[in-house]
Coordinates of C-alpha atoms in Angstrom, one line a residue:
M1 CA 223.7 264.7 25.8
S2 CA 224.0 264.8 21.8
S3 CA 222.4 261.9 20.0
S4 CA 225.8 260.4 18.9
R5 CA 226.9 260.2 22.6
F6 CA 223.4 258.8 23.5
F7 CA 223.6 256.1 20.9
K8 CA 227.3 255.6 22.0
M9 CA 226.4 254.9 25.7
A10 CA 223.4 252.9 25.0
L11 CA 225.5 250.4 22.4
I12 CA 228.6 250.4 25.5
L13 CA 226.3 249.4 28.1
G14 CA 224.4 246.9 26.4
L15 CA 227.2 245.1 25.3
L16 CA 228.4 244.9 28.8
S17 CA 224.8 243.7 29.8
A18 CA 225.1 241.2 27.1
I19 CA 228.0 239.5 28.1
G20 CA 226.6 237.5 30.8
P21 CA 223.5 236.4 28.9
F22 CA 225.6 235.4 26.1
A23 CA 226.9 232.9 28.5
I24 CA 223.4 231.7 28.8
D25 CA 222.0 231.8 25.3
M26 CA 224.8 230.5 23.8
Y27 CA 224.9 227.5 26.2
L28 CA 220.9 226.8 25.9
P29 CA 221.2 224.5 22.2
A30 CA 224.3 222.6 24.2
L31 CA 222.3 221.5 27.1
P32 CA 221.0 218.1 25.9
A33 CA 224.7 217.0 24.4
I34 CA 226.4 218.5 28.1
G35 CA 224.0 215.8 29.5
A36 CA 224.9 213.1 27.7
S37 CA 228.4 214.2 28.1
L38 CA 228.6 214.5 31.9
G39 CA 226.1 211.6 32.4
A40 CA 223.6 213.9 33.9
G41 CA 219.9 214.1 33.9
V42 CA 217.4 217.0 32.7
G43 CA 217.2 218.1 36.6
A44 CA 221.0 218.0 37.1
V45 CA 222.0 220.1 33.6
Q46 CA 219.1 222.8 34.6
W47 CA 221.0 223.2 37.9
S48 CA 223.9 224.5 35.9
L49 CA 221.4 227.5 34.6
T50 CA 219.7 227.9 38.0
A51 CA 223.0 228.4 39.8
F52 CA 224.1 231.2 37.1
F53 CA 220.8 232.8 37.8
I54 CA 221.3 232.9 41.4
A55 CA 224.7 234.2 41.6
L56 CA 223.8 236.7 38.8
G57 CA 221.2 237.8 41.3
V58 CA 223.2 237.6 44.8
G59 CA 226.1 239.3 43.1
Q60 CA 224.0 242.4 42.3
L61 CA 223.8 243.1 45.9
F62 CA 227.4 243.6 46.2
Y63 CA 228.6 245.2 43.0
G64 CA 225.3 247.9 43.6
P65 CA 226.7 249.4 46.7
V66 CA 230.4 249.2 45.5
S67 CA 229.8 251.2 42.6
D68 CA 228.0 254.2 44.8
M69 CA 231.4 254.0 47.0
V70 CA 234.1 253.9 44.4
G71 CA 232.7 254.6 40.9
R72 CA 231.0 252.7 38.2
K73 CA 234.2 251.3 36.6
P74 CA 236.2 249.8 39.3
P75 CA 234.0 247.0 39.9
L76 CA 232.9 246.4 36.1
Y77 CA 236.9 245.4 35.8
A78 CA 236.5 243.2 38.7
G79 CA 233.5 241.4 37.5
L80 CA 234.7 240.7 34.3
A81 CA 238.0 239.4 35.4
L82 CA 236.1 236.8 37.6
F83 CA 233.8 235.9 35.1
S84 CA 236.4 235.6 32.5
L85 CA 238.5 233.1 35.0
A86 CA 235.0 230.9 35.6
S87 CA 234.2 230.2 32.2
V88 CA 237.7 228.9 31.6
G89 CA 237.3 226.8 34.5
C90 CA 233.8 225.6 33.1
A91 CA 235.5 224.6 29.7
L92 CA 237.8 222.4 31.6
A93 CA 234.8 221.0 33.9
T94 CA 234.8 216.9 33.9
D95 CA 231.9 216.5 35.9
I96 CA 228.4 218.3 36.6
Q97 CA 228.9 218.9 39.9
T98 CA 232.2 221.0 39.0
L99 CA 230.5 222.6 36.0
V100 CA 227.5 223.7 38.4
I101 CA 230.2 225.5 40.9
L102 CA 232.1 227.3 38.5
R103 CA 229.0 228.6 36.7
F104 CA 227.9 230.1 40.0
V105 CA 231.1 231.9 40.5
Q106 CA 230.5 233.0 36.9
G107 CA 227.2 234.1 37.5
L108 CA 228.8 236.1 40.6
G109 CA 231.3 237.9 37.9
A110 CA 228.4 238.3 35.3
A111 CA 226.4 240.5 38.2
A112 CA 228.9 243.4 37.4
G113 CA 227.4 244.1 34.0
M114 CA 223.9 243.5 35.0
A115 CA 223.5 245.6 37.9
I116 CA 226.0 249.0 36.9
P117 CA 224.8 249.9 33.3
R118 CA 221.2 250.3 34.7
A119 CA 222.7 252.8 37.2
V120 CA 224.7 254.4 34.7
V121 CA 221.3 255.2 33.2
R122 CA 220.0 256.8 36.2
D123 CA 222.9 258.8 36.8
L124 CA 222.6 260.2 33.1
H125 CA 219.0 260.3 32.9
T126 CA 215.4 260.2 34.2
G127 CA 211.6 259.9 32.8
A128 CA 211.1 259.0 29.4
E129 CA 214.3 259.6 28.2
A130 CA 215.7 257.4 31.0
A131 CA 213.0 255.1 29.4
R132 CA 214.6 255.6 25.9
L133 CA 218.3 255.4 27.1
M134 CA 217.2 252.0 28.9
S135 CA 215.2 250.7 25.5
L136 CA 218.0 251.6 23.2
L137 CA 220.6 249.4 25.9
M138 CA 217.8 246.6 25.4
L139 CA 217.9 246.7 22.0
V140 CA 221.8 246.0 22.0
F141 CA 221.6 243.3 24.9
S142 CA 219.2 242.0 22.3
I143 CA 222.2 240.4 20.0
S144 CA 222.3 237.9 23.0
P145 CA 219.0 235.6 22.7
L146 CA 218.8 237.1 18.7
L147 CA 222.4 235.6 17.9
A148 CA 223.9 233.6 20.9
P149 CA 222.0 230.5 20.1
L150 CA 222.6 230.6 16.7
A151 CA 226.7 231.1 17.7
G152 CA 226.4 228.9 20.5
S153 CA 225.5 226.6 17.6
G154 CA 227.9 227.1 15.5
V155 CA 230.5 227.1 17.9
I156 CA 229.5 223.8 19.2
A157 CA 229.4 222.1 15.6
L158 CA 232.8 223.2 15.5
M159 CA 234.4 222.8 18.9
G160 CA 231.9 221.1 21.4
W161 CA 230.1 222.5 24.2
R162 CA 233.2 223.2 25.9
G163 CA 234.1 225.8 23.2
V164 CA 230.9 228.2 24.2
F165 CA 232.7 228.8 27.6
W166 CA 236.2 229.7 25.6
A167 CA 234.5 232.3 23.5
V168 CA 232.4 233.8 26.4
A169 CA 236.1 234.2 28.3
I170 CA 237.1 236.0 25.3
A171 CA 234.3 238.1 25.4
A172 CA 234.7 239.3 29.0
V173 CA 238.3 240.2 28.3
A174 CA 237.2 242.4 25.1
G175 CA 234.4 243.8 27.6
M176 CA 237.2 245.1 29.6
V177 CA 238.8 246.8 27.0
L178 CA 235.3 248.4 26.0
V179 CA 235.0 249.6 29.7
S180 CA 238.7 251.5 29.2
Q181 CA 238.2 252.8 26.3
G182 CA 234.5 253.8 26.1
L183 CA 233.0 254.0 29.4
H184 CA 233.9 257.5 31.2
E185 CA 233.1 257.6 34.9
T186 CA 229.6 258.9 36.0
R187 CA 229.7 258.8 39.3
P188 CA 232.0 261.4 40.3
A189 CA 234.0 261.3 43.6
S190 CA 231.6 264.5 44.8
E191 CA 229.1 262.3 44.7
R192 CA 230.7 259.5 46.7
R193 CA 231.6 261.0 50.0
E194 CA 228.6 260.0 51.7
S195 CA 228.7 256.4 50.2
G196 CA 229.8 254.1 52.6
L197 CA 228.9 250.6 54.3
G198 CA 226.6 252.2 56.5
S199 CA 224.9 254.3 53.9
A200 CA 224.4 250.9 51.8
L201 CA 222.7 249.2 54.6
Q202 CA 220.5 252.3 54.8
G203 CA 219.8 252.2 51.3
Y204 CA 218.7 248.8 51.3
G205 CA 216.7 249.5 54.3
L206 CA 215.0 252.3 52.7
L207 CA 214.4 250.2 49.7
L208 CA 212.7 247.1 51.4
R209 CA 210.4 249.2 53.1
D210 CA 209.4 251.2 49.9
T211 CA 206.5 249.3 48.8
H212 CA 205.9 251.2 45.4
Y213 CA 209.9 250.4 44.7
L214 CA 209.4 246.5 45.6
G215 CA 205.9 246.4 43.8
L216 CA 207.9 247.6 40.5
V217 CA 210.5 245.5 41.0
F218 CA 208.2 242.4 41.4
I219 CA 205.8 243.6 38.4
G220 CA 209.1 243.5 36.1
G221 CA 210.3 240.2 38.2
C222 CA 207.2 238.1 37.5
S223 CA 207.3 239.2 33.6
M224 CA 211.0 237.9 34.0
A225 CA 210.3 234.5 36.2
G226 CA 208.0 233.7 33.0
F227 CA 210.9 234.1 30.6
F228 CA 213.5 232.4 32.9
V229 CA 210.9 229.2 32.9
Y230 CA 210.7 229.2 28.9
L231 CA 214.4 229.6 29.1
A232 CA 215.3 226.6 30.9
G233 CA 212.5 224.4 29.4
S234 CA 212.4 225.2 25.7
P235 CA 215.3 223.2 24.9
F236 CA 213.8 220.2 26.2
V237 CA 210.2 221.0 24.7
L238 CA 211.5 222.5 21.5
I239 CA 214.0 220.0 20.7
N240 CA 213.0 216.7 22.4
H241 CA 209.2 217.2 22.5
Y242 CA 208.8 218.7 18.7
G243 CA 211.9 217.5 17.2
L244 CA 214.1 220.6 16.3
S245 CA 217.4 220.6 15.7
P246 CA 219.6 222.6 17.7
V247 CA 220.0 225.2 14.5
Q248 CA 216.1 225.2 14.2
Y249 CA 215.6 225.8 18.2
S250 CA 218.1 228.9 18.1
L251 CA 216.0 230.5 15.1
A252 CA 212.6 229.7 17.2
F253 CA 214.0 231.1 20.3
S254 CA 215.4 234.2 18.5
V255 CA 212.7 234.9 16.9
N256 CA 210.6 235.2 19.9
A257 CA 213.3 237.0 21.7
A258 CA 213.1 239.5 18.7
A259 CA 209.3 240.8 19.8
F260 CA 210.8 241.5 23.5
F261 CA 213.1 243.6 22.2
V262 CA 211.4 245.4 19.1
S263 CA 208.5 246.4 21.1
A264 CA 211.2 247.8 23.8
Q265 CA 211.9 250.8 21.6
F266 CA 208.3 252.1 21.4
N267 CA 208.5 252.4 25.3
A268 CA 209.7 256.2 25.3
R269 CA 207.6 257.0 22.6
L270 CA 204.3 255.4 24.3
G271 CA 205.5 256.8 27.9
R272 CA 205.5 260.5 26.3
R273 CA 202.1 260.2 24.8
F274 CA 200.2 257.9 27.6
G275 CA 202.5 257.8 30.2
L276 CA 204.8 255.3 31.2
V277 CA 202.4 253.8 34.4
P278 CA 199.5 253.6 32.1
T279 CA 201.7 251.6 29.3
V280 CA 202.8 249.4 32.1
K281 CA 199.5 248.7 33.2
F282 CA 198.1 248.0 29.3
A283 CA 201.1 245.5 28.5
V284 CA 200.9 243.5 31.8
S285 CA 197.1 243.2 31.2
A286 CA 197.7 242.0 27.6
A287 CA 200.0 239.9 28.7
G288 CA 198.3 238.1 30.8
V289 CA 195.4 237.6 28.8
V290 CA 197.5 235.9 25.8
M291 CA 199.4 233.5 28.5
V292 CA 196.3 232.3 30.1
A293 CA 195.0 231.4 26.2
L294 CA 198.1 229.9 25.7
L295 CA 197.5 227.8 29.2
A296 CA 193.7 227.0 28.2
Y297 CA 194.9 225.6 24.6
Y298 CA 197.3 223.0 26.5
L299 CA 195.1 222.3 29.1
V300 CA 192.6 221.1 26.3
G301 CA 194.7 218.9 25.3
G302 CA 196.5 221.3 22.0
D303 CA 199.8 220.4 21.1
E304 CA 200.7 222.8 18.5
L305 CA 204.6 223.9 18.2
A306 CA 203.3 227.0 16.0
V307 CA 200.5 227.9 18.5
L308 CA 203.1 227.8 21.3
L309 CA 205.8 229.9 19.3
V310 CA 203.1 232.8 17.5
L311 CA 201.2 233.1 21.3
Y312 CA 204.7 233.5 23.2
F313 CA 205.9 235.8 20.5
V314 CA 202.6 238.5 21.3
A315 CA 203.1 237.9 25.1
S316 CA 207.1 238.6 24.7
G317 CA 206.0 241.7 22.7
F318 CA 204.0 242.9 25.6
M319 CA 206.6 242.1 28.4
G320 CA 208.9 244.2 26.3
L321 CA 206.7 247.3 27.3
V322 CA 206.9 246.3 31.2
I323 CA 210.6 245.3 32.0
P324 CA 212.3 248.1 31.0
T325 CA 209.8 250.8 32.0
T326 CA 209.1 249.1 35.4
S327 CA 212.9 249.2 36.0
V328 CA 213.0 253.3 35.0
L329 CA 210.1 253.9 37.6
A330 CA 211.5 251.7 40.2
L331 CA 215.1 253.6 40.1
E332 CA 213.3 257.2 39.2
Q333 CA 212.9 258.0 43.1
H334 CA 216.3 256.6 44.2
G335 CA 219.4 258.5 42.0
A336 CA 221.5 259.0 45.0
I337 CA 221.6 255.4 45.6
A338 CA 221.2 254.7 42.0
G339 CA 223.9 251.5 42.4
T340 CA 222.0 250.3 45.5
A341 CA 218.8 250.4 44.0
S342 CA 219.6 248.8 40.7
A343 CA 221.4 246.1 42.6
L344 CA 218.4 245.3 44.6
L345 CA 216.2 245.2 41.9
G346 CA 218.2 242.7 39.8
T347 CA 218.9 240.5 43.0
L348 CA 215.2 240.2 43.6
Q349 CA 214.4 239.8 40.1
M350 CA 216.8 237.3 39.0
L351 CA 216.1 235.1 42.4
M352 CA 212.4 235.0 41.1
G353 CA 213.6 233.8 37.9
A354 CA 215.8 231.0 39.8
A355 CA 213.2 230.1 42.0
A356 CA 210.5 229.8 39.3
M357 CA 213.1 227.8 37.2
G358 CA 213.6 225.8 40.5
V359 CA 209.9 225.2 40.7
V360 CA 208.7 224.4 37.5
G361 CA 212.1 222.0 37.3
V362 CA 210.7 220.0 39.6
F363 CA 207.8 219.0 37.8
A364 CA 209.8 218.9 34.0
N365 CA 209.1 216.1 32.0
G366 CA 210.2 217.4 28.9
E367 CA 206.5 218.3 27.8
P368 CA 205.2 221.9 27.0
L369 CA 202.5 222.0 29.7
P370 CA 204.3 222.6 32.9
M371 CA 206.3 225.1 31.5
V372 CA 203.6 226.6 29.9
I373 CA 202.0 226.6 33.4
G374 CA 204.5 228.5 34.9
M375 CA 204.8 231.0 32.3
A376 CA 201.0 231.6 32.9
V377 CA 201.4 231.8 36.6
G378 CA 204.4 234.3 36.6
A379 CA 202.1 236.8 33.7
L380 CA 198.9 236.4 36.3
M381 CA 201.3 237.0 39.6
G382 CA 202.2 240.1 37.6
L383 CA 199.2 241.6 36.6
A384 CA 197.8 241.4 40.4
L385 CA 201.1 243.0 41.4
T386 CA 200.4 245.9 38.8
W387 CA 196.7 246.7 40.0
L388 CA 198.0 246.9 43.4
T389 CA 201.2 248.8 43.2
L390 CA 199.7 251.1 40.3
G391 CA 195.9 251.4 41.1
G392 CA 194.4 254.9 42.1
V393 CA 196.8 257.7 43.0
R394 CA 200.1 255.6 41.8
S395 CA 199.1 256.0 38.3
H396 CA 201.0 259.7 37.8
R397 CA 202.2 260.5 34.6
V398 CA 206.4 260.6 35.0
D399 CA 207.7 263.7 32.9
S400 CA 211.0 263.1 30.9
G401 CA 214.1 264.7 31.4
Q402 CA 213.6 265.6 35.4
H403 CA 216.2 264.7 37.8
T404 CA 215.2 264.1 41.5
G405 CA 217.2 265.7 44.4
N406 CA 220.7 265.9 44.8
A407 CA 222.8 262.9 46.4
H408 CA 223.4 264.5 49.6
D409 CA 219.7 265.4 50.3
S410 CA 218.5 261.6 49.5
I411 CA 221.2 260.1 51.3
R412 CA 220.0 262.4 54.3
A413 CA 216.5 261.1 53.6
A414 CA 217.7 257.7 53.8
S415 CA 219.4 258.1 57.0
A416 CA 216.1 259.4 58.4
G417 CA 214.1 256.4 56.9
Q418 CA 212.1 258.4 54.8
V419 CA 211.1 258.0 51.3
E420 CA 212.0 260.2 48.3
K421 CA 209.3 261.6 46.9
A422 CA 209.3 261.0 42.7
P423 CA 209.5 263.8 40.6
R424 CA 206.3 265.5 39.4

């Protein structure tokens, strides 16, 4: 793939992936205002966020296998259309219960933009080149946490919190145009002949028996869970506890998010030089150390906003080396069922994030400590899983530019209950 096509594909996939998260990040500065407008407490308002994440996870289980069966583009159209309609419903909601339900439906639509772009990456590349494309995709994806809170603050100032949902509905329609005009089908008909409901179930069975795949998924999921805890808690901590305005909060959130996406651009380079597995080990370990330091600071009575922002900025940078790279490593061995593998990966990680938000939400009181405890626990669980999954013989270097066996061989291996071997 030429450099221009490579970057064009990263741009398209990144924008499609960002549509759903835009509905999260534009929404964050409005959480206190939504509570006041609909007469809902902190926990109830956070459920509108949790419901979105649950649907975003569960929905991927459907879109991944369907994209293996019918191609990548048709389910993208369906998901974006559902997202757009649900967004209009959210804009018209008059009570928190209706908003939570519609946010769940909105998340089901957004799931297409999360599962399918990862499968497209695996259709095109493996190894360090896949890490490069995934990292570029994440760079484009970074427009969401970098710009969406600021855009959301502007929309809220002009139109109120309901304007956010009108804006993301329009973005979804634009996404459908982008799919139509800029994305070619990467799952040709010849590779779909053995894809069906039976092969999808066999694929999920294969993946759920593959402890190496699951370990990689959960390593990334632990990092993501810590981020989701911050996502749900930071509006209340930074705005209510530390007194930031919505615009100041948006800037603080964007700076921390920038660390993740800038560091992600070094994944391919570090993977070529040191190997993808050693890169993951180092980054997870470093993030764990930083989060333990942050937790210790609050446990001894510290309460400075600068400490929270600086240490989480550093931890976010290390997480940027973890999440895209573990996704590449997890999908590396399952090219013939990339849509299914991507879907299960996304589902498990989103459900981990939603569960973490739900648990921490029970103890949330607007103070930093419950949020920091949840973030640190996620980092430490990820560290433990890394050494269990990638220790010893698993510490092999993944070479760039190699593809695994053809689709039919892998489907037959799945049918026989065999775990496909990683490329050497």
